[in-house]
Tab-separated table of C-alpha atoms (C1' of nucleotides) and ligand atoms in Angstrom:
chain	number	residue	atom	x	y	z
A	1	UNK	CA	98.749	154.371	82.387
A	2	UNK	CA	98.294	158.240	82.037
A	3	UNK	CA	99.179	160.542	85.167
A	4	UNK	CA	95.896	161.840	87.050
A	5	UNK	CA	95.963	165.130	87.560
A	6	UNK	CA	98.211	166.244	90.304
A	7	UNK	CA	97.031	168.182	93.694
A	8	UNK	CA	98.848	171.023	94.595
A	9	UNK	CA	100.996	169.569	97.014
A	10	UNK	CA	101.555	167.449	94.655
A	11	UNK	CA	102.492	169.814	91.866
A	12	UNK	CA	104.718	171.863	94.066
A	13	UNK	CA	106.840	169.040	95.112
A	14	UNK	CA	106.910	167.806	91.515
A	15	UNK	CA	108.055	171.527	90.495
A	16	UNK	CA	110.574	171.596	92.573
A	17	UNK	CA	111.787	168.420	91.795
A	18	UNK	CA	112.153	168.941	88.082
A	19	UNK	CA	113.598	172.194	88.476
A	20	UNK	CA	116.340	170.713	90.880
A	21	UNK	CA	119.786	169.456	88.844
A	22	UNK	CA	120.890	166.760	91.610
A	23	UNK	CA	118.719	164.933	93.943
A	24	UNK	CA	116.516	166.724	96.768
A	25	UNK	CA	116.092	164.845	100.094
A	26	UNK	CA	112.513	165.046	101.441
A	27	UNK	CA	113.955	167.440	104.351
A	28	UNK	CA	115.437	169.823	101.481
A	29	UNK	CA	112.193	169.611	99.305
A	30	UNK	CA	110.147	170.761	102.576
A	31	UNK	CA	112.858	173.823	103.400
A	32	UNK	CA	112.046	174.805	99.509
A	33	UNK	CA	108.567	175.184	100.124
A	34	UNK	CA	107.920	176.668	103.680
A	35	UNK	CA	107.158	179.637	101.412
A	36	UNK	CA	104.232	177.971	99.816
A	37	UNK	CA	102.382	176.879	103.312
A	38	UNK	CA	104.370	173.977	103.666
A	39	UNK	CA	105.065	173.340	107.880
A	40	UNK	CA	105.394	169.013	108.473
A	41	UNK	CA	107.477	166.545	106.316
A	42	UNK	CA	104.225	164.223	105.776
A	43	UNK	CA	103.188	166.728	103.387
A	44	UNK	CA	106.092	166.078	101.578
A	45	UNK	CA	106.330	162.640	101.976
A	46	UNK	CA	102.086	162.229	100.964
A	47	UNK	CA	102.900	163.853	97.762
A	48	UNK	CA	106.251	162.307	96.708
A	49	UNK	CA	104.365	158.796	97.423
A	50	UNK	CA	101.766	159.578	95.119
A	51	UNK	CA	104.058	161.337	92.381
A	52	UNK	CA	106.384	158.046	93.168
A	53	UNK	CA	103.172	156.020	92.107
A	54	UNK	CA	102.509	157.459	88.976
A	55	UNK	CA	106.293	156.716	87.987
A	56	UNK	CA	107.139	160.721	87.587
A	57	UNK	CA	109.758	160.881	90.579
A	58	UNK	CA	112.258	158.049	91.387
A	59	UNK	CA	114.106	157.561	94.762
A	60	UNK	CA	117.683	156.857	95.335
A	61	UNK	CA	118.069	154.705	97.765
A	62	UNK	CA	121.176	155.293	98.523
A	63	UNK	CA	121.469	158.898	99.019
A	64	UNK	CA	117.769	159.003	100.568
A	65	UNK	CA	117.032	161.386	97.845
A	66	UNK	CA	114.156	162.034	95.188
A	67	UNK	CA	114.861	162.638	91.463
A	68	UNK	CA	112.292	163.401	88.496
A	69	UNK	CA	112.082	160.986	85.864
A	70	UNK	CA	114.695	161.707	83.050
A	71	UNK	CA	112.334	159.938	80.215
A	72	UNK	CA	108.821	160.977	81.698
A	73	UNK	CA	107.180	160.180	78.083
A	74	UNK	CA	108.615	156.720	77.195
A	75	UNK	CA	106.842	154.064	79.363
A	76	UNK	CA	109.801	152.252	79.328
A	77	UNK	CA	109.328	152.009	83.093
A	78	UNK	CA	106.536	149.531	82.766
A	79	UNK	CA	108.626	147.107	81.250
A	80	UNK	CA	112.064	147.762	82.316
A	81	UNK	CA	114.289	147.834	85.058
A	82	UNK	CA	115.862	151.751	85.817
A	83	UNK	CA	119.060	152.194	86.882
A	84	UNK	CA	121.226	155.413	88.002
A	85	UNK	CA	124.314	156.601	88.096
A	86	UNK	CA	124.573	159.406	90.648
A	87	UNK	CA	127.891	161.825	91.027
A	88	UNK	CA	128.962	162.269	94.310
A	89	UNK	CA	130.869	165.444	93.288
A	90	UNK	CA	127.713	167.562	91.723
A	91	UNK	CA	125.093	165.207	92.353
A	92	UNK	CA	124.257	164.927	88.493
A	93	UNK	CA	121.867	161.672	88.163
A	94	UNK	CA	122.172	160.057	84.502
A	95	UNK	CA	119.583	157.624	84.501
A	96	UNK	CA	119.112	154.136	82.049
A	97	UNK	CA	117.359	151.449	80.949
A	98	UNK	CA	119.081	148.308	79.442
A	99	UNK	CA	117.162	145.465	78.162
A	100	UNK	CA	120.035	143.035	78.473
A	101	UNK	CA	120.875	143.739	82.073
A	102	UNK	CA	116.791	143.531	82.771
A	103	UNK	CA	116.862	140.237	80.954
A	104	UNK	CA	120.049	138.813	82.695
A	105	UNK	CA	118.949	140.013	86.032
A	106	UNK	CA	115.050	138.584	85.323
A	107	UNK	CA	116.435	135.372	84.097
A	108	UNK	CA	118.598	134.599	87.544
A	109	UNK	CA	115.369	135.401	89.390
A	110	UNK	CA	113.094	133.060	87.700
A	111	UNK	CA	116.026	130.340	88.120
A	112	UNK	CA	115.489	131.021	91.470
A	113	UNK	CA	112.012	130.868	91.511
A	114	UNK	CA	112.013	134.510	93.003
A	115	UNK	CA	109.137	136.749	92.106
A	116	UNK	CA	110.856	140.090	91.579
A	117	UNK	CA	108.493	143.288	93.115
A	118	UNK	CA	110.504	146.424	93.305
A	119	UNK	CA	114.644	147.389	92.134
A	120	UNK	CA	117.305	149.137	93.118
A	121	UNK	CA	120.213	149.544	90.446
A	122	UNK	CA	122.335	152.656	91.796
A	123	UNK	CA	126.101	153.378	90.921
A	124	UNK	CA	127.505	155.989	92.667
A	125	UNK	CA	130.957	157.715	91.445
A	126	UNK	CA	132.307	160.716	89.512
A	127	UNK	CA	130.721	161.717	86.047
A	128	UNK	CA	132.550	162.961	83.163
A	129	UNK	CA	132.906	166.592	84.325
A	130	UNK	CA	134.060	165.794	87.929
A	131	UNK	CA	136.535	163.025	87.324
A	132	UNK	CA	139.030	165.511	86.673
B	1	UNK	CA	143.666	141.241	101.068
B	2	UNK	CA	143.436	139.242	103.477
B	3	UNK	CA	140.736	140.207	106.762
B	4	UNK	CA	142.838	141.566	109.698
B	5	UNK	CA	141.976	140.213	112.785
B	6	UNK	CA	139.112	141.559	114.563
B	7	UNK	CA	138.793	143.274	116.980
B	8	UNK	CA	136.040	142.578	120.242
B	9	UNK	CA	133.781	144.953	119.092
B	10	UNK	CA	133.934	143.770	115.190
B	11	UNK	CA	133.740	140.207	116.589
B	12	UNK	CA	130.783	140.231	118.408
B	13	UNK	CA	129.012	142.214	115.504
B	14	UNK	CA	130.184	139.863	113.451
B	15	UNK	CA	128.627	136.928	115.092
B	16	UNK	CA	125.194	138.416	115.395
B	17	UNK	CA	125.451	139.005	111.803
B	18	UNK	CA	126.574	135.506	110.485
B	19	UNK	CA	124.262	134.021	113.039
B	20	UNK	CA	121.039	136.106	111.882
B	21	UNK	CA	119.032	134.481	109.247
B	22	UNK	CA	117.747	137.656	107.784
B	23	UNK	CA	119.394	141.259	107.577
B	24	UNK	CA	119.402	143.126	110.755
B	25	UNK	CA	119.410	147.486	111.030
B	26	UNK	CA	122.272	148.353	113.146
B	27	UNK	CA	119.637	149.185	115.861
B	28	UNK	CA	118.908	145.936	116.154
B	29	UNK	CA	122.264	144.638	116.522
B	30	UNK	CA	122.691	146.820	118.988
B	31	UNK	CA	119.899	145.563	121.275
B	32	UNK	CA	121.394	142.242	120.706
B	33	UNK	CA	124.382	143.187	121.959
B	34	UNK	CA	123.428	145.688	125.430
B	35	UNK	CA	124.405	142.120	127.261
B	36	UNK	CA	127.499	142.343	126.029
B	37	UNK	CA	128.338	145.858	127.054
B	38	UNK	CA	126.882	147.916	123.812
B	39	UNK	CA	125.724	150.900	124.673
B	40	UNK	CA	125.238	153.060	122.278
B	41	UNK	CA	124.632	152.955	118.213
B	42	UNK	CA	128.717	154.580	117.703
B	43	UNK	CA	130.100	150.966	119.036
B	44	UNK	CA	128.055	149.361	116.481
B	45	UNK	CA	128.638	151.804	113.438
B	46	UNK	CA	131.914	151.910	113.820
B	47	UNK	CA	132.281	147.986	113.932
B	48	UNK	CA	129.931	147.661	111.332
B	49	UNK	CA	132.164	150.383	109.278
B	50	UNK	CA	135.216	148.273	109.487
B	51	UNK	CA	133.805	145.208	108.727
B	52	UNK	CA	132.518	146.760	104.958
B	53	UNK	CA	135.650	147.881	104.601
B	54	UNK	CA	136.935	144.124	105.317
B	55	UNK	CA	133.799	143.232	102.562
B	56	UNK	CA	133.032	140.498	105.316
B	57	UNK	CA	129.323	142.603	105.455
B	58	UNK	CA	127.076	143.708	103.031
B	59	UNK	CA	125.215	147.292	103.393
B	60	UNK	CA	121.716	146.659	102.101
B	61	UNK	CA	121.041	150.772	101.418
B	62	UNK	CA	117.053	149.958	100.316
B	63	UNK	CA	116.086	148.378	103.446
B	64	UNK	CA	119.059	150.030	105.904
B	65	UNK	CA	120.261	146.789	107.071
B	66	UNK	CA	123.031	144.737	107.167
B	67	UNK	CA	124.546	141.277	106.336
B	68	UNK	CA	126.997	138.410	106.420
B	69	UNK	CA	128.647	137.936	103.288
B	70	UNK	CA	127.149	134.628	101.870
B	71	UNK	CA	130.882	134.108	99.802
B	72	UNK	CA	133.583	134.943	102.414
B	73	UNK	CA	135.941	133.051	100.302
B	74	UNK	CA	135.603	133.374	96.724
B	75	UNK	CA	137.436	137.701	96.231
B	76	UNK	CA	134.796	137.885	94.220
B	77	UNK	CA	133.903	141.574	95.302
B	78	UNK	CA	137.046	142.770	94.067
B	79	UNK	CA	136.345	142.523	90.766
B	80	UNK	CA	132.630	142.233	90.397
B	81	UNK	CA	129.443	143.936	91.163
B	82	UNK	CA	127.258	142.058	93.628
B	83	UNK	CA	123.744	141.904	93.407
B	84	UNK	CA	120.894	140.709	96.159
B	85	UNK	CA	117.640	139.183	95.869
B	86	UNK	CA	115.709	140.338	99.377
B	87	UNK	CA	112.732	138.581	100.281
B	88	UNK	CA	110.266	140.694	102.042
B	89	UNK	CA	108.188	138.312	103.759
B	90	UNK	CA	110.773	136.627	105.550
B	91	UNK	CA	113.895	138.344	105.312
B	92	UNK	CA	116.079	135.760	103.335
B	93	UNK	CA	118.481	137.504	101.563
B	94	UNK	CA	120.108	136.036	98.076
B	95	UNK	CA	123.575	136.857	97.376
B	96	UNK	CA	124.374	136.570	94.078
B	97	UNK	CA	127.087	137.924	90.778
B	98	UNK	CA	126.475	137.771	87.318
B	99	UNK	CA	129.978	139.578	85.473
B	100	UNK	CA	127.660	139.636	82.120
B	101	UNK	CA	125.416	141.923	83.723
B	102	UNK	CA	128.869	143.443	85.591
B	103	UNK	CA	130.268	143.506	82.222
B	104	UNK	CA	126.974	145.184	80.538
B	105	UNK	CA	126.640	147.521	83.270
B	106	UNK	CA	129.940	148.967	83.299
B	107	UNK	CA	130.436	149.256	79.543
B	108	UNK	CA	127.524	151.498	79.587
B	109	UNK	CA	129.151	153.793	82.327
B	110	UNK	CA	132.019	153.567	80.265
B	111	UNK	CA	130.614	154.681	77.282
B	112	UNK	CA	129.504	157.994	79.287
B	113	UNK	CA	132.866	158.532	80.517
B	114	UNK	CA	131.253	157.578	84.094
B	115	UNK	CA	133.900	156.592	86.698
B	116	UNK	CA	132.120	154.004	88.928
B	117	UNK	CA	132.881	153.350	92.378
B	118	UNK	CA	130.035	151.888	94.455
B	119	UNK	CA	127.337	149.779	93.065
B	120	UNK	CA	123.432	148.838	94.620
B	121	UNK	CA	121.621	145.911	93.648
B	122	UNK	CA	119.133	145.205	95.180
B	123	UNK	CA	115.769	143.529	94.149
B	124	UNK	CA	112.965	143.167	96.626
B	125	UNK	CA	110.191	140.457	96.333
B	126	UNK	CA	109.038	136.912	97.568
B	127	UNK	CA	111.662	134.219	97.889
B	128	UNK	CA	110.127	130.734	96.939
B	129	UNK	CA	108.831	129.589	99.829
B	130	UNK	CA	107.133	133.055	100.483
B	131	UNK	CA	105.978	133.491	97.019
B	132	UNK	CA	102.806	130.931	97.847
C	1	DT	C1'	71.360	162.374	101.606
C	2	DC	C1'	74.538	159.375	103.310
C	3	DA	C1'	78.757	156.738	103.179
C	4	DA	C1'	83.216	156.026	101.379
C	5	DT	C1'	87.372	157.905	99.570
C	6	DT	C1'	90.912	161.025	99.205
C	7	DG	C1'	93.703	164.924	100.285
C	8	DC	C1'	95.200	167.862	103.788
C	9	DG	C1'	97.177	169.868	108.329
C	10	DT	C1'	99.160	169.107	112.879
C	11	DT	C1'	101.517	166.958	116.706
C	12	DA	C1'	104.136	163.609	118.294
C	13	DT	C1'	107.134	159.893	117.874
C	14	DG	C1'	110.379	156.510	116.098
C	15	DC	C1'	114.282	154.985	113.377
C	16	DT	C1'	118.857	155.819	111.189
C	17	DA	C1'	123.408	157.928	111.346
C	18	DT	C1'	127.110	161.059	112.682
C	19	DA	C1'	129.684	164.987	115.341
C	20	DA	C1'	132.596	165.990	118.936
C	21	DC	C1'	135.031	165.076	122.975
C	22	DG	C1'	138.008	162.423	125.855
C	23	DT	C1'	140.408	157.892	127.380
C	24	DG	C1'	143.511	154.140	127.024
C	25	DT	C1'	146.625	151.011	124.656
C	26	DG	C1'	150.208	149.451	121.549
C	27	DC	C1'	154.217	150.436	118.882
C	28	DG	C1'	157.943	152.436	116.280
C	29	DA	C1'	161.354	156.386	116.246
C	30	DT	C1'	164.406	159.110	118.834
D	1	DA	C1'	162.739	154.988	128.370
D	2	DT	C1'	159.561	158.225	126.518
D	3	DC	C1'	157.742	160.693	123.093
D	4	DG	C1'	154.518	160.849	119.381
D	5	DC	C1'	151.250	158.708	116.690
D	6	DA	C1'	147.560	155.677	115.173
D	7	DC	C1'	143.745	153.267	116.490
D	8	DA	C1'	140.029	151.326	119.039
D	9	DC	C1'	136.858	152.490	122.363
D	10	DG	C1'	133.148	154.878	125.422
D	11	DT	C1'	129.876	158.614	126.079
D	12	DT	C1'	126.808	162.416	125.204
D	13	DA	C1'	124.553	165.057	122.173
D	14	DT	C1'	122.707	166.139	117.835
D	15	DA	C1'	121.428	165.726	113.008
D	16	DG	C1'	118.782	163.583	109.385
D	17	DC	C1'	115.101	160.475	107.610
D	18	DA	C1'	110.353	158.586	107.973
D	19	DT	C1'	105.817	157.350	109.909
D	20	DA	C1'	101.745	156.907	113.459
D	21	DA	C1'	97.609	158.782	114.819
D	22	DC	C1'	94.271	162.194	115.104
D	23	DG	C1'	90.786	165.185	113.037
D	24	DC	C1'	88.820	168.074	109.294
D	25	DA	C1'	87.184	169.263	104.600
D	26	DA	C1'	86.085	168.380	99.794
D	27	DT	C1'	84.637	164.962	96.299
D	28	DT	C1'	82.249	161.261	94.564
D	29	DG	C1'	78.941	157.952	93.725
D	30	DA	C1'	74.940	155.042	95.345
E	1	LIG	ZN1	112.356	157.324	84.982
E	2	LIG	ZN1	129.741	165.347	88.611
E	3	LIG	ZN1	129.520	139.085	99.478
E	4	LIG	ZN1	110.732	134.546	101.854
DNA sequence: TCAATTGCGTTATGCTATAACGTGTGCGAT
DNA sequence: ATCGCACACGTTATAGCATAACGCAATTGA
């Protein structure tokens, strides 16, 4: 369950990820680091699907982004379903767990005898400082 | 509320859509559609566009296709969040709505003063059949 | 030492989506 | 009627996102 130590691609991408305050797209991430040697998107795109693996970097499906994990100590990933709520005005990403929604959403799946893999709970809007 | 009539272009997009048994990328309608004059991906964007805003077709944003709405009838997108159970062996897609997990979900936005505006779904796995 | 694994770099390619321009058609206001 | 506007449409070009396929180097473990 503990992270393996990361590469330095992987390390750079991670840094810049965590230093970021919205969502980077891979394109962005790759712009950040031309400095550092990087030239080709895979290199980007090697490292964020390893850092995605180890559950330290989330993507937002829809914005085609890449976001650190808010709660990189709790585990609560293992057991739990994440969900987002991304501003569309500053790009802010508040991110959440709720047990009752995993349950809900676990128990309609078994009724439908549908084994559940990967999930994608994203609400986009306006947080608290934007909605004017 | 009501659908406005469509036009040729939302039509025939329509029909591929209804007609498909699994989601189809907007690439692929296209193709299925250069017999019918299509030429290039605008014709079907725009279409596709329209029809969203009708809520006659679903935007599935983790797998960048598209779909009939399963419950045409039932307004049940206008005050509800819609969730969809994707298989990924065979495409089937599972429409479904659940207003305690609505309910759960948006109480929690609430509670962070988070105005909501578009929600994703989405859970990826093996339907039933596919599950072996 | 040899084979397997993993990370890395590079080039090329494919898939997804939109910008920008111009045309034609219908329809209400003048 | 005709002007102005909104809207759908067609086309070309471009932007943005993601992966295939190749080869090399370092690491590991038998
Ligand atoms: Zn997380
Ligand atoms: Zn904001
Ligand atoms: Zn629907
Ligand atoms: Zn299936």
């Amino acid at each position: 369950m503990t992270t393996p130590t990361l590469t330095k691609n992987q390390s750079l991408v991670f840094d810049v990820l965590t230093k970021a305050e919205a969502p980077l797209s891979a394109y962005t991430i790759l712009d950040k680091l031309r400095d550092h040697g990087f030239r080709a998107p895979l290199q980007v795109y090697r490292a964020l699907d390893k850092l995605l693996e180890y559950g330290v970097v989330h993507r937002l499906e829809s914005i085609n982004s890449f976001v650190a994990c808010a709660h990189p100590d709790e585990n609560c990933h293992s057991h739990g379903l994440v969900a987002f709520a991304i501003c569309e005005s500053c790009g802010q990403v508040i991110e959440f767990h709720d047990h009752e929604v995993d349950h809900r959403l676990m128990d309609w799946l078994k009724s439908q005898k549908f084994k559940a893999e990967k999930s994608t709970i994203e609400i986009r809007g306006h947080c608290a400082s934007c909605a004017a």
